[in-house]
Amino acid sequence: MVPSDEGEFGLIALDDGKAAFPVGHVRLLNLSGLAVRGALDDASFELPVLPRITAPQRIGSRVKVGVAFERQSRPVVGFDQSLSVNDGERLFLAPFREGADLRTRVVRDQVSMVGAGEGD
């Protein structure tokens, strides 16, 4: 659940099934209340004010992630790291705001390969 402009809460549903969010992919969900932009390796992205989520993007065994927001018309980097991705893993990144800074939570999800190819 995420807060809305009116101080109430809204619900965001995310399909994390193997077909909708495959292994070796990354998704970003903007929970910050700020417009954010950044890059995954050489591919740039822009996420308007919440709730915005990217489609799954294929990544290799290592991905460079940068996330920034604008403060007083200047870009401020909130996250800039290189992340390793293990076999059977997918990443979920959620930029969120805590105090004056933008933070990005990285969630690693190990997907069971048992029954691969079968329905979810």
Coordinates of C-alpha atoms in Angstrom, one line a residue:
M1 CA 0.0 0.0 0.0
V2 CA 1.2 3.5 -0.8
P3 CA 0.1 6.9 0.4
S4 CA -1.8 9.1 -2.0
D5 CA -1.8 13.0 -2.2
E6 CA -4.9 13.1 0.0
G7 CA -3.2 11.3 2.9
E8 CA -5.1 8.1 2.2
F9 CA -3.5 4.8 1.0
G10 CA -3.8 3.1 -2.4
L11 CA -2.9 -0.4 -3.5
I12 CA -0.4 -1.4 -6.2
A13 CA -0.6 -4.9 -7.5
L14 CA 2.4 -6.5 -9.2
D15 CA 2.3 -9.7 -11.1
D16 CA 5.5 -11.5 -10.0
G17 CA 4.8 -14.8 -11.8
K18 CA 7.6 -16.4 -13.8
A19 CA 6.1 -15.4 -17.1
A20 CA 5.4 -11.8 -16.1
F21 CA 8.7 -11.2 -14.3
P22 CA 11.2 -13.7 -15.5
V23 CA 14.6 -14.7 -14.0
G24 CA 17.4 -12.4 -15.1
H25 CA 15.2 -9.3 -15.2
V26 CA 14.8 -6.2 -13.2
R27 CA 11.8 -4.0 -12.4
L28 CA 11.6 -0.6 -10.8
L29 CA 8.7 0.8 -8.9
N30 CA 8.8 4.5 -8.0
L31 CA 7.5 4.9 -4.4
S32 CA 9.3 8.1 -3.7
G33 CA 6.6 10.7 -4.5
L34 CA 9.2 12.4 -6.7
A35 CA 9.9 12.0 -10.5
V36 CA 13.0 9.9 -10.8
R37 CA 15.2 9.0 -13.7
G38 CA 18.2 6.9 -14.1
A39 CA 20.0 4.2 -16.1
L40 CA 20.4 0.4 -16.2
D41 CA 23.7 -0.1 -17.8
D42 CA 23.3 2.0 -21.1
A43 CA 19.5 2.1 -21.1
S44 CA 17.9 5.1 -19.5
F45 CA 14.5 5.2 -17.8
E46 CA 12.2 7.8 -16.4
L47 CA 9.6 7.1 -13.7
P48 CA 7.0 9.9 -13.0
V49 CA 5.6 10.4 -9.6
L50 CA 4.1 7.2 -8.1
P51 CA 2.8 4.8 -8.8
R52 CA 4.9 4.0 -11.8
I53 CA 6.6 0.7 -12.6
T54 CA 8.8 -0.4 -15.4
A55 CA 8.2 -3.5 -17.5
P56 CA 10.8 -6.2 -16.8
Q57 CA 14.1 -5.5 -18.4
R58 CA 16.6 -8.2 -19.2
I59 CA 20.0 -7.8 -17.4
G60 CA 23.2 -9.8 -17.4
S61 CA 25.1 -11.2 -14.5
R62 CA 26.1 -7.6 -13.5
V63 CA 24.2 -4.4 -13.9
K64 CA 25.1 -0.8 -13.2
V65 CA 22.2 1.1 -11.7
G66 CA 21.9 4.8 -11.3
V67 CA 18.8 6.7 -9.9
A68 CA 18.5 10.4 -9.5
F69 CA 15.8 13.0 -8.7
E70 CA 15.6 16.8 -9.1
R71 CA 16.1 19.2 -6.2
Q72 CA 15.9 23.0 -7.0
S73 CA 16.2 22.3 -10.7
R74 CA 19.4 20.2 -10.2
P75 CA 19.8 16.5 -10.5
V76 CA 20.8 14.7 -7.3
V77 CA 22.0 11.1 -7.5
G78 CA 20.3 8.9 -4.9
F79 CA 21.7 5.5 -5.9
D80 CA 24.7 4.5 -8.1
Q81 CA 25.9 1.0 -7.8
S82 CA 26.9 -2.1 -9.7
L83 CA 24.9 -5.1 -8.7
S84 CA 25.7 -8.8 -9.4
V85 CA 22.8 -11.1 -10.4
N86 CA 23.0 -14.8 -9.5
D87 CA 21.5 -17.7 -11.5
G88 CA 17.8 -18.0 -10.9
E89 CA 17.6 -14.5 -9.5
R90 CA 15.7 -11.3 -10.5
L91 CA 15.9 -7.8 -9.0
F92 CA 13.3 -5.4 -7.9
L93 CA 14.3 -1.8 -7.2
A94 CA 12.1 0.6 -5.4
P95 CA 13.2 4.2 -5.1
F96 CA 11.5 5.7 -2.0
R97 CA 11.8 8.9 0.0
E98 CA 12.9 9.0 3.6
G99 CA 13.4 12.5 5.0
A100 CA 15.1 14.7 2.4
D101 CA 17.0 12.0 0.6
L102 CA 15.9 9.5 -2.1
R103 CA 16.7 5.9 -1.1
T104 CA 16.5 2.9 -3.3
R105 CA 15.7 -0.5 -1.8
V106 CA 17.1 -3.5 -3.8
V107 CA 15.1 -6.7 -3.4
R108 CA 16.7 -9.9 -4.7
D109 CA 14.3 -12.7 -5.5
Q110 CA 15.5 -16.3 -6.0
V111 CA 13.0 -18.0 -8.2
S112 CA 12.7 -21.8 -7.9
M113 CA 13.6 -23.6 -11.1
V114 CA 11.6 -26.6 -10.0
G115 CA 8.8 -27.2 -12.4
A116 CA 10.3 -24.7 -14.9
G117 CA 8.3 -24.7 -18.0
E118 CA 5.1 -25.6 -16.2
G119 CA 2.3 -23.2 -15.3
D120 CA 2.9 -20.9 -12.3

